[in-house]
């Protein structure tokens, strides 16, 4: 009894190969009068991939490699089903012919071996020519299609798809335009992310507000029965939106394909196909948000190691500090033990051998200097008096309530997981070692969630207290003084009146903090420069000292001071320094006492 092999292939998941199988079976039935058996190899994969990247074809080739007489004939509808690459396909055909395995193309009935099982050289030559021509035509078509699509996108056209990125739609002229309703959701997502909310929390906020996803809107329009997937906002969807440069008016496209060993300094677009790379091209498109907002959120995303999460200690300047040397964010480290860390440092120190060299700054010195400078300047207080402090508090409370709900749900699921684990053990489906290890992991997760829930509840309590205490929502000197001993309230005030603080090292005893204030969200052009004397921290008792001055611009790199001949320090170590009075000191150890050994 002869054994035949059928190989069918389509390029994409949404295509179907059943028609190929049916046609080949019909052909075999007409072409053979003897008994036979059929093995079918089918897959959905590009014909340009090598045989080793196609599981079903590899399985067939492995069988005939070990036993060349296992199959009498390989049936295919077209030679292109074996492959699109002429070189790779020719190698497969030559290998099969060498093993005396017939290759039958059912569309035209052509066979590669004659009646004596010798190669049909004339037919093989024709097929090789057709393969080369087909590859050339396919390549030309791809280039023309790509060029056409690119030119269409350059002209602002939306493209042929019925689905567009959230926030956009196709108008009557087939141009890509901003969807007025969805664009407001896009702006909300970016503003929530900039305010320190994680993608999971943002998804929860949108779901709580019952803002429909694109899938939900389509289901309503087309009267489709709702399902779980796609009808709720997810953290993955939010992250994809935040990362998409289209929202700032930059439409990303694949450009020229790079060679395997080609070095390219520009941005590269990678594909699912291993090793395939393209130059990235950006085309202008309608923008939903400003480039500045997109880049601010991108910075948060890329330096998120110390952002967007609750910590045991409230750092007043969290997310406000920027390194004047490398541009990364600063983050706080506090250890309430004798000689423990109490410092804001550049996040570049987290990178192995990647520290930019900028100085760290004592938490209490920096926070106290800012507090004292704000209270000491009547002009500044008058300037900031119209800034609304309570405006963002309800939004913060809403974010915390969503985060609390998410974590409480995860915490409650722990008990269900314990029950399932116990059932598995009692039914002898897992061993005691696996049970103990899983139980320990659940206990650790439970402890982490419990601590996080307590932190969120504490934050909620403090923010609700802010709402209760601040009858007058506008900034005032008394508000600042009353918030001195409440780090959550003081941090909220700082977030409302400070846009950013650029930290730069001046010399071994001085660090500059360039304080950019804002009025109702608009950043002041001229910073308040605070020169912090770090040498005073070594005195006994400690001296918290600084000097302040307004100067146009700020110093973006710490080595500029040493190289700039025109730079003059606003003080000497003997004169010009301000000693911060005790009643204006913001000492982190007063809130989180140091534990003595």
Coordinates of C-alpha atoms in Angstrom, one line a residue:
X1 CA 0.0 0.0 0.0
X2 CA 1.4 3.4 -1.0
X3 CA 1.5 6.3 1.4
X4 CA 1.0 9.8 0.2
X5 CA 1.7 13.1 1.9
X6 CA -0.4 16.2 1.5
X7 CA 1.2 19.6 2.3
X8 CA -1.0 22.6 2.5
X9 CA -0.2 26.1 3.7
X10 CA -1.7 29.6 4.1
X11 CA 0.1 32.7 5.2
X12 CA -2.1 34.1 7.9
X13 CA -4.3 32.9 10.7
X14 CA -7.6 34.3 9.2
X15 CA -7.0 32.2 6.0
X16 CA -8.3 28.6 5.5
X17 CA -6.5 25.6 3.9
X18 CA -9.5 23.2 3.9
X19 CA -10.2 24.0 0.2
X20 CA -6.6 22.9 -0.7
X21 CA -7.1 19.6 1.2
X22 CA -10.4 18.9 -0.5
X23 CA -9.0 19.6 -4.0
X24 CA -5.9 17.4 -3.4
X25 CA -8.0 14.5 -2.1
X26 CA -10.3 14.7 -5.1
X27 CA -7.2 14.7 -7.4
X28 CA -5.6 11.7 -5.6
X29 CA -8.9 9.7 -5.9
X30 CA -9.0 10.2 -9.6
X31 CA -5.3 9.7 -10.2
X32 CA -4.9 6.3 -8.3
X33 CA -6.6 3.0 -8.6
X34 CA -4.6 1.2 -5.9
X35 CA -5.1 1.3 -2.1
X36 CA -3.3 4.2 -0.4
X37 CA -3.0 6.0 2.9
X38 CA -2.7 9.8 3.3
X39 CA -0.9 11.9 5.9
X40 CA -1.8 15.6 5.9
X41 CA 0.6 18.4 7.0
X42 CA -1.1 21.8 7.3
X43 CA 0.0 25.1 8.8
X44 CA -0.5 28.8 8.8
X45 CA 2.8 30.5 8.2
X46 CA 4.6 32.7 5.6
X47 CA 6.1 30.9 2.7
X48 CA 9.2 33.1 3.0
X49 CA 10.2 31.4 6.2
X50 CA 12.8 28.7 6.1
X51 CA 11.7 25.0 6.5
X52 CA 13.0 24.9 10.1
X53 CA 10.7 27.7 11.0
X54 CA 7.7 25.8 9.7
X55 CA 6.8 23.0 12.2
X56 CA 4.6 20.8 9.8
X57 CA 7.0 21.0 6.9
X58 CA 10.0 20.2 9.2
X59 CA 8.1 17.2 10.5
X60 CA 7.6 15.9 6.9
X61 CA 11.2 16.5 6.0
X62 CA 12.5 14.8 9.2
X63 CA 10.4 11.6 8.3
X64 CA 11.8 11.3 4.8
X65 CA 15.3 12.1 6.0
X66 CA 15.2 9.0 8.3
X67 CA 13.3 6.9 5.8
X68 CA 13.4 8.2 2.2
X69 CA 10.9 5.4 1.1
X70 CA 8.2 6.3 3.7
X71 CA 6.2 8.4 1.2
X72 CA 5.7 7.7 -2.5
X73 CA 4.4 11.1 -3.4
X74 CA 4.0 14.6 -2.0
X75 CA 0.9 16.4 -3.2
X76 CA 0.6 20.2 -3.3
X77 CA -1.8 22.6 -5.0
X78 CA 1.0 24.9 -6.2
X79 CA 4.7 24.9 -5.9
X80 CA 4.5 28.2 -3.9
X81 CA 2.9 26.2 -1.1
X82 CA 6.3 24.6 -0.5
X83 CA 7.8 28.1 -0.3
X84 CA 8.1 31.6 -1.7
X85 CA 11.8 31.9 -1.5
X86 CA 13.3 30.4 -4.7
X87 CA 16.6 29.3 -3.1
X88 CA 15.0 27.5 -0.2
X89 CA 12.2 26.0 -2.3
X90 CA 14.7 24.7 -4.9
X91 CA 16.7 23.0 -2.1
X92 CA 13.5 21.2 -0.9
X93 CA 12.6 20.1 -4.4
X94 CA 16.1 18.9 -5.2
X95 CA 16.2 16.9 -1.9
X96 CA 12.9 15.2 -2.6
X97 CA 13.9 14.4 -6.2
X98 CA 17.2 12.9 -5.0
X99 CA 15.2 10.6 -2.7
X100 CA 12.9 9.6 -5.7
X101 CA 9.9 11.1 -4.0
X102 CA 7.4 12.3 -6.6
X103 CA 6.1 15.9 -6.3
X104 CA 2.7 16.4 -7.8
X105 CA 1.2 19.8 -8.4
X106 CA -2.5 19.1 -8.5
X107 CA -3.6 22.5 -10.1
X108 CA -2.1 21.5 -13.5
X109 CA -1.2 17.8 -12.9
X110 CA 2.5 18.4 -13.4
X111 CA 5.0 15.9 -11.8
X112 CA 8.7 16.3 -11.2
X113 CA 9.6 12.7 -11.9
X114 CA 8.8 10.9 -15.1
X115 CA 7.4 7.3 -15.4
X116 CA 10.8 5.9 -14.7
X117 CA 11.2 8.0 -11.6
X118 CA 13.9 10.1 -13.2
X119 CA 13.9 13.9 -12.9
X120 CA 11.8 15.7 -15.5
X121 CA 14.5 18.2 -16.3
X122 CA 12.5 20.3 -18.7
X123 CA 9.6 20.7 -16.2
X124 CA 12.0 21.4 -13.3
X125 CA 13.6 24.2 -15.3
X126 CA 10.3 25.7 -16.1
X127 CA 9.3 25.6 -12.4
X128 CA 12.5 27.2 -11.3
X129 CA 11.9 30.0 -13.8
X130 CA 8.4 30.4 -12.6
X131 CA 9.6 30.6 -9.0
X132 CA 12.1 33.3 -9.8
X133 CA 9.5 35.3 -11.7
X134 CA 6.9 34.8 -9.0
X135 CA 9.4 36.0 -6.3
X136 CA 10.2 39.1 -8.5
X137 CA 6.6 39.9 -9.0
X138 CA 5.8 39.5 -5.3
X139 CA 8.7 41.7 -4.3
X140 CA 7.6 44.3 -6.9
X141 CA 4.0 44.2 -5.6
X142 CA 5.2 44.6 -2.0
X143 CA 7.3 47.6 -2.9
X144 CA 4.4 49.2 -4.9
X145 CA 1.9 48.4 -2.2
X146 CA 4.2 49.8 0.5
X147 CA 5.0 52.9 -1.6
X148 CA 1.3 53.4 -2.2
X149 CA 0.3 53.0 1.4
X150 CA 3.2 55.3 2.5
X151 CA 2.1 58.0 0.0
X152 CA -1.5 57.6 1.1
X153 CA -0.5 58.0 4.7
X154 CA 1.7 61.0 3.8
X155 CA -1.4 62.6 2.3
X156 CA -3.2 62.1 5.6
X157 CA -5.4 59.2 4.5
X158 CA -6.7 56.8 7.1
X159 CA -6.0 53.6 5.3
X160 CA -8.2 50.7 4.3
X161 CA -8.9 49.2 7.7
X162 CA -12.2 49.7 9.5
X163 CA -10.4 50.0 12.9
X164 CA -8.3 53.0 13.9
X165 CA -6.4 53.9 17.0
X166 CA -8.6 55.0 19.9
X167 CA -9.1 58.7 19.6
X168 CA -9.2 58.8 15.8
X169 CA -11.7 58.1 13.0
X170 CA -12.0 58.3 9.2
X171 CA -14.0 61.2 7.8
X172 CA -15.9 61.4 4.5
X173 CA -12.8 62.3 2.6
X174 CA -11.1 59.1 4.0
X175 CA -8.7 61.3 6.0
X176 CA -7.5 60.3 9.5
X177 CA -9.1 62.9 11.9
X178 CA -9.5 63.3 15.7
X179 CA -12.6 61.8 17.2
X180 CA -13.9 64.6 19.5
X181 CA -15.4 62.3 22.1
X182 CA -12.6 59.7 22.3
X183 CA -9.9 62.4 22.3
X184 CA -11.1 63.7 25.6
X185 CA -10.6 60.2 27.1
X186 CA -7.1 60.1 25.6
X187 CA -6.3 63.5 27.3
X188 CA -7.7 62.1 30.6
X189 CA -5.5 59.0 30.3
X190 CA -2.3 61.1 29.8
X191 CA -3.2 63.6 32.6
X192 CA -3.9 60.8 35.0
X193 CA -0.6 59.1 34.2
X194 CA 1.3 62.3 34.6
X195 CA -0.3 62.8 38.0
X196 CA 1.3 59.5 39.2
X197 CA -1.5 57.0 38.5
X198 CA -0.4 53.5 37.3
X199 CA -2.0 52.0 34.1
X200 CA -4.0 49.5 36.2
X201 CA -5.5 52.3 38.3
X202 CA -6.3 54.4 35.2
X203 CA -8.1 51.4 33.7
X204 CA -10.1 51.1 36.9
X205 CA -11.0 54.8 36.9
X206 CA -12.3 54.6 33.3
X207 CA -14.3 51.4 34.1
X208 CA -15.8 53.1 37.2
X209 CA -16.8 56.1 35.1
X210 CA -18.4 53.6 32.6
X211 CA -16.5 55.1 29.7
X212 CA -17.0 52.7 26.8
X213 CA -14.1 51.1 25.0
X214 CA -14.0 51.0 21.2
X215 CA -15.2 47.4 21.3
X216 CA -18.2 48.3 23.5
X217 CA -19.2 51.1 21.1
X218 CA -19.0 48.8 18.1
X219 CA -21.1 46.1 19.9
X220 CA -23.8 48.7 20.7
X221 CA -23.8 49.9 17.1
X222 CA -23.9 46.4 15.7
X223 CA -26.2 44.9 18.4
X224 CA -23.5 42.3 19.4
X225 CA -24.0 40.5 22.7
X226 CA -21.5 41.8 25.2
X227 CA -18.6 39.6 26.3
X228 CA -15.9 40.1 28.9
X229 CA -12.9 40.6 26.6
X230 CA -12.6 44.0 25.0
X231 CA -15.6 45.5 26.9
X232 CA -13.5 46.6 29.9
X233 CA -10.4 48.9 29.9
X234 CA -7.2 46.9 30.8
X235 CA -3.8 48.0 31.9
X236 CA -2.4 46.7 28.6
X237 CA -4.7 48.9 26.5
X238 CA -3.8 52.0 28.6
X239 CA -0.1 51.3 28.2
X240 CA -0.4 51.0 24.4
X241 CA -2.2 54.3 24.3
X242 CA 0.4 56.0 26.4
X243 CA 3.2 54.7 24.2
X244 CA 1.6 55.6 20.9
X245 CA 3.3 58.7 19.3
X246 CA 0.3 59.2 17.0
X247 CA -1.4 60.9 20.0
X248 CA 1.1 63.8 19.7
X249 CA 0.8 63.9 16.0
X250 CA 3.5 61.5 14.9
X251 CA 2.3 58.6 12.7
X252 CA 4.9 55.8 12.8
X253 CA 5.7 53.7 9.7
X254 CA 8.1 51.0 8.7
X255 CA 10.7 52.4 6.3
X256 CA 13.6 50.8 4.5
X257 CA 14.4 47.2 5.5
X258 CA 17.8 46.9 7.2
X259 CA 20.3 44.2 6.2
X260 CA 21.2 41.6 8.9
X261 CA 24.6 43.2 9.8
X262 CA 23.7 46.8 9.0
X263 CA 24.3 49.3 11.7
X264 CA 21.8 52.1 11.9
X265 CA 21.9 55.0 14.5
X266 CA 18.3 56.0 14.1
X267 CA 15.1 54.5 15.5
X268 CA 14.5 50.9 14.4
X269 CA 11.1 49.1 14.1
X270 CA 11.2 45.4 14.8
X271 CA 8.7 42.8 13.6
X272 CA 7.5 39.5 14.9
X273 CA 9.8 37.8 12.4
X274 CA 13.1 37.2 14.1
X275 CA 15.9 39.4 13.0
X276 CA 13.9 41.5 10.6
X277 CA 14.4 45.2 11.2
X278 CA 13.2 48.4 9.5
X279 CA 14.1 52.1 9.7
X280 CA 11.4 54.0 11.5
X281 CA 9.7 56.8 9.7
X282 CA 7.4 59.4 11.3
X283 CA 4.7 61.3 9.3
X284 CA 2.7 64.3 10.6
X285 CA -0.8 63.5 11.8
X286 CA -3.6 65.3 13.7
X287 CA -2.5 65.6 17.4
X288 CA -4.7 65.0 20.4
X289 CA -2.2 66.0 23.1
X290 CA 0.9 68.3 23.1
X291 CA 4.3 66.9 22.4
X292 CA 5.4 68.1 25.9
X293 CA 2.7 66.1 27.6
X294 CA 3.6 63.0 25.6
X295 CA 7.3 63.3 26.4
X296 CA 6.6 63.9 30.1
X297 CA 4.6 60.7 30.3
X298 CA 7.2 58.9 28.2
X299 CA 9.9 60.0 30.7
X300 CA 7.7 58.7 33.6
X301 CA 7.2 55.4 31.8
X302 CA 10.9 54.9 31.0
X303 CA 12.1 55.9 34.6
X304 CA 9.2 54.2 36.4
X305 CA 11.4 52.3 38.8
X306 CA 10.7 54.8 41.5
X307 CA 7.5 56.3 40.3
X308 CA 3.8 55.6 40.5
X309 CA 3.8 53.5 43.7
X310 CA 3.1 54.0 47.3
X311 CA 6.0 54.0 49.7
X312 CA 6.4 53.5 53.4
X313 CA 7.7 57.1 53.7
X314 CA 6.2 60.2 52.2
X315 CA 8.9 62.1 50.2
X316 CA 7.7 65.7 49.7
X317 CA 9.5 66.1 46.4
X318 CA 8.7 62.7 44.8
X319 CA 8.4 63.1 41.0
X320 CA 9.4 66.8 41.1
X321 CA 13.2 66.4 41.1
X322 CA 15.2 66.3 37.8
X323 CA 18.9 65.7 37.4
X324 CA 20.7 68.8 35.9
X325 CA 23.4 66.5 34.5
X326 CA 21.6 63.6 32.8
X327 CA 17.9 64.6 32.9
X328 CA 16.7 61.6 34.8
X329 CA 14.5 61.8 37.9
X330 CA 15.8 61.9 41.5
X331 CA 14.2 59.6 44.1
X332 CA 14.4 59.4 47.9
X333 CA 16.1 56.9 50.1
X334 CA 15.4 57.0 53.8
X335 CA 16.5 54.4 56.4
X336 CA 15.4 55.3 60.0
X337 CA 18.5 53.9 61.7
X338 CA 21.6 55.6 63.0
X339 CA 23.8 56.8 60.1
X340 CA 21.1 55.5 57.7
X341 CA 20.5 57.0 54.3
X342 CA 18.5 60.3 54.2
X343 CA 19.0 61.5 50.6
X344 CA 17.6 62.3 47.2
X345 CA 19.7 60.7 44.5
X346 CA 19.7 60.5 40.7
X347 CA 18.1 57.3 39.3
X348 CA 21.2 56.9 37.0
X349 CA 22.8 55.2 40.0
X350 CA 20.4 52.3 39.5
X351 CA 22.1 51.5 36.2
X352 CA 25.2 49.4 36.4
X353 CA 28.2 51.6 35.7
X354 CA 25.7 54.2 34.5
X355 CA 25.9 56.9 37.2
X356 CA 26.1 60.4 35.8
X357 CA 28.1 61.7 38.7
X358 CA 25.7 64.3 39.9
X359 CA 25.4 64.9 43.7
X360 CA 22.8 63.5 46.0
X361 CA 21.2 66.0 48.4
X362 CA 20.1 65.6 52.0
X363 CA 16.3 65.2 52.2
X364 CA 15.8 67.4 55.2
X365 CA 18.1 70.2 53.9
X366 CA 16.4 70.4 50.5
X367 CA 12.8 70.2 51.9
X368 CA 13.5 72.7 54.6
X369 CA 15.2 75.2 52.3
X370 CA 12.2 75.1 50.0
X371 CA 9.7 75.5 52.9
X372 CA 11.7 78.4 54.4
X373 CA 12.2 80.2 51.1
X374 CA 8.5 80.1 50.3
X375 CA 7.6 81.5 53.7
X376 CA 10.3 84.2 53.6
X377 CA 9.2 85.8 50.4
X378 CA 6.1 87.9 50.6
X379 CA 6.2 88.7 46.9
X380 CA 6.2 85.0 46.1
X381 CA 3.3 84.3 48.4
X382 CA 1.3 87.1 46.8
X383 CA 2.1 85.7 43.4
X384 CA 0.9 82.2 44.3
X385 CA -2.2 83.3 46.3
X386 CA -4.6 82.5 43.5
X387 CA -3.3 78.9 43.0
X388 CA -6.0 76.4 43.8
X389 CA -4.7 73.7 46.2
X390 CA -7.9 71.6 46.7
X391 CA -8.6 71.3 43.0
X392 CA -6.7 68.0 42.4
X393 CA -7.5 66.4 45.8
X394 CA -10.8 64.8 44.8
X395 CA -9.1 63.2 41.8
X396 CA -6.3 61.8 44.0
X397 CA -9.0 60.4 46.4
X398 CA -10.8 58.8 43.4
X399 CA -7.4 57.2 42.2
X400 CA -6.7 55.9 45.7
X401 CA -10.2 54.4 46.1
X402 CA -9.8 52.5 42.8
X403 CA -6.3 51.3 43.8
X404 CA -7.7 50.2 47.2
X405 CA -10.5 48.3 45.4
X406 CA -8.0 46.5 43.1
X407 CA -5.7 45.5 45.9
X408 CA -8.6 44.4 48.2
X409 CA -9.9 42.2 45.4
X410 CA -6.4 40.6 45.0
X411 CA -6.2 40.1 48.7
X412 CA -9.6 38.4 48.9
X413 CA -8.5 36.1 46.1
X414 CA -5.7 34.7 48.2
X415 CA -8.2 32.7 50.3
X416 CA -9.7 31.2 47.2
X417 CA -6.3 30.2 46.0
X418 CA -5.5 28.6 49.3
X419 CA -8.6 26.5 49.1
X420 CA -7.8 25.3 45.5
X421 CA -4.2 24.5 46.7
X422 CA -5.5 22.4 49.6
X423 CA -7.9 20.5 47.3
X424 CA -5.0 19.7 45.0
X425 CA -3.0 18.4 47.9
X426 CA -5.8 16.4 49.5
X427 CA -6.6 14.8 46.1
X428 CA -2.9 13.8 45.7
X429 CA -2.4 16.0 42.6
X430 CA 0.6 17.8 44.1
X431 CA 3.2 16.7 46.6
X432 CA 3.8 18.2 50.1
X433 CA 6.9 20.1 48.9
X434 CA 4.9 21.8 46.1
X435 CA 2.1 22.5 48.6
X436 CA 4.5 24.1 51.2
X437 CA 6.3 26.2 48.5
X438 CA 3.0 27.5 47.1
X439 CA 1.6 28.2 50.6
X440 CA 4.7 30.3 51.4
X441 CA 4.4 32.3 48.2
X442 CA 0.7 33.0 49.0
X443 CA 1.7 34.1 52.5
X444 CA 4.3 36.5 51.1
X445 CA 1.8 37.9 48.6
X446 CA -0.8 38.3 51.3
X447 CA 1.7 40.3 53.5
X448 CA 2.7 42.6 50.6
X449 CA -1.0 43.3 49.7
X450 CA -1.9 43.8 53.4
X451 CA 0.9 46.4 53.8
X452 CA -0.1 48.1 50.6
X453 CA -3.8 48.3 51.6
X454 CA -2.8 49.9 54.9
X455 CA -0.7 52.5 53.1
X456 CA -3.5 53.3 50.7
X457 CA -5.9 53.7 53.6
X458 CA -3.5 56.0 55.3
X459 CA -3.1 58.1 52.2
X460 CA -6.9 58.2 51.8
X461 CA -7.3 59.4 55.4
X462 CA -4.8 62.2 54.9
X463 CA -6.3 63.4 51.6
X464 CA -9.8 63.4 53.2
X465 CA -8.3 65.4 56.0
X466 CA -7.0 67.9 53.5
X467 CA -10.5 68.4 52.2
X468 CA -11.9 68.9 55.7
X469 CA -9.1 71.2 56.9
X470 CA -8.8 73.5 53.9
X471 CA -12.0 75.6 53.8
X472 CA -10.1 78.2 51.7
X473 CA -8.9 76.3 48.7
X474 CA -6.4 79.0 47.5
X475 CA -2.8 79.0 48.5
X476 CA -1.8 81.0 51.6
X477 CA 1.0 81.4 54.1
X478 CA -1.2 80.0 56.9
X479 CA -2.0 77.0 54.8
X480 CA 1.7 76.3 54.3
X481 CA 2.4 76.7 58.1
X482 CA -0.5 74.5 59.1
X483 CA 0.6 71.7 56.7
X484 CA 4.2 71.7 58.1
X485 CA 3.7 68.5 60.2
X486 CA 1.5 66.7 57.7
X487 CA 3.8 65.4 54.9
X488 CA 0.9 64.2 52.7
X489 CA -0.8 67.6 52.8
X490 CA 2.5 69.5 52.4
X491 CA 3.4 67.2 49.4
X492 CA 0.1 68.1 47.8
X493 CA 0.7 71.8 48.2
X494 CA 4.2 71.4 46.7
X495 CA 2.8 69.5 43.8
X496 CA 0.3 72.4 43.1
X497 CA 2.9 75.2 43.2
X498 CA 6.1 73.5 42.0
X499 CA 6.5 72.5 38.4
X500 CA 10.0 70.9 38.7
X501 CA 13.3 71.2 40.6
X502 CA 16.5 70.8 38.7
X503 CA 19.4 69.5 40.9
X504 CA 23.0 70.4 39.9
X505 CA 26.3 70.0 41.7
X506 CA 28.2 73.3 42.0
X507 CA 31.3 72.1 44.0
X508 CA 32.1 69.8 46.8
X509 CA 30.2 71.9 49.3
X510 CA 27.4 73.3 47.3
X511 CA 24.4 71.9 45.4
X512 CA 22.0 74.1 43.4
X513 CA 18.3 73.5 43.4
X514 CA 16.6 75.5 40.6
X515 CA 13.0 75.7 41.7
X516 CA 10.4 76.3 38.9
X517 CA 7.1 77.5 40.4
X518 CA 3.8 77.4 38.5
X519 CA 0.6 79.4 38.7
X520 CA -2.5 77.3 37.9
X521 CA -0.4 74.9 35.9
X522 CA 1.7 77.4 34.0
X523 CA 5.4 77.2 34.7
X524 CA 7.3 80.4 35.5
X525 CA 10.2 81.1 33.1
X526 CA 12.6 82.2 35.8
X527 CA 13.6 79.8 38.6
X528 CA 14.2 80.5 42.2
X529 CA 17.8 79.2 42.6
X530 CA 18.6 77.8 46.1
X531 CA 22.3 77.2 46.8
X532 CA 22.4 74.5 49.5
X533 CA 25.4 74.4 51.8
X534 CA 26.1 70.7 52.3
X535 CA 29.2 71.3 54.5
X536 CA 26.9 72.5 57.3
X537 CA 25.5 69.0 57.6
X538 CA 28.9 67.9 59.0
X539 CA 28.8 70.5 61.8
X540 CA 27.9 69.6 65.4
X541 CA 25.2 70.6 65.9
X542 CA 24.0 70.3 62.2
X543 CA 23.5 73.6 60.4
X544 CA 20.8 73.7 57.7
X545 CA 21.9 76.6 55.5
X546 CA 21.2 77.9 52.0
X547 CA 21.4 81.1 49.9
X548 CA 18.7 82.1 47.3
X549 CA 18.7 84.2 44.2
X550 CA 16.6 84.8 41.1
X551 CA 18.6 84.3 37.9
X552 CA 17.4 83.9 34.3
X553 CA 17.7 80.3 33.3
X554 CA 19.1 77.4 35.2
X555 CA 22.3 75.4 35.2
X556 CA 21.8 72.2 33.3
X557 CA 25.1 70.5 33.9
X558 CA 27.1 70.5 37.1
X559 CA 30.5 70.9 35.4
X560 CA 29.4 74.3 33.8
X561 CA 30.2 76.0 37.1
X562 CA 33.8 75.0 37.1
X563 CA 34.3 75.9 33.5
X564 CA 32.4 79.2 33.4
X565 CA 34.8 82.1 34.2
X566 CA 31.8 84.5 34.6
X567 CA 30.0 82.5 37.2
X568 CA 30.1 84.1 40.7
X569 CA 28.8 82.3 43.8
X570 CA 26.1 84.3 45.5
X571 CA 27.8 83.7 48.9
X572 CA 31.0 82.6 50.6
X573 CA 31.2 80.0 53.3
X574 CA 31.6 82.8 55.8
X575 CA 28.9 85.3 54.6
X576 CA 25.6 85.3 52.8
X577 CA 24.2 82.0 54.1
X578 CA 20.8 81.8 55.6
X579 CA 20.4 79.5 58.7
X580 CA 17.0 77.9 58.5
X581 CA 15.2 78.6 61.8
X582 CA 14.2 75.6 63.9
X583 CA 10.4 76.3 63.4
X584 CA 10.9 76.1 59.6
X585 CA 12.9 72.8 59.6
X586 CA 11.1 69.9 57.8
X587 CA 12.9 66.9 59.3
X588 CA 11.9 63.5 57.9
X589 CA 13.1 61.9 61.1
X590 CA 10.4 63.8 63.1
X591 CA 7.7 62.0 61.2
X592 CA 9.6 58.7 60.9
X593 CA 11.8 58.5 64.1
X594 CA 15.2 56.9 63.9
X595 CA 15.5 53.6 65.7
X596 CA 18.6 53.5 67.8
X597 CA 20.8 50.4 67.8

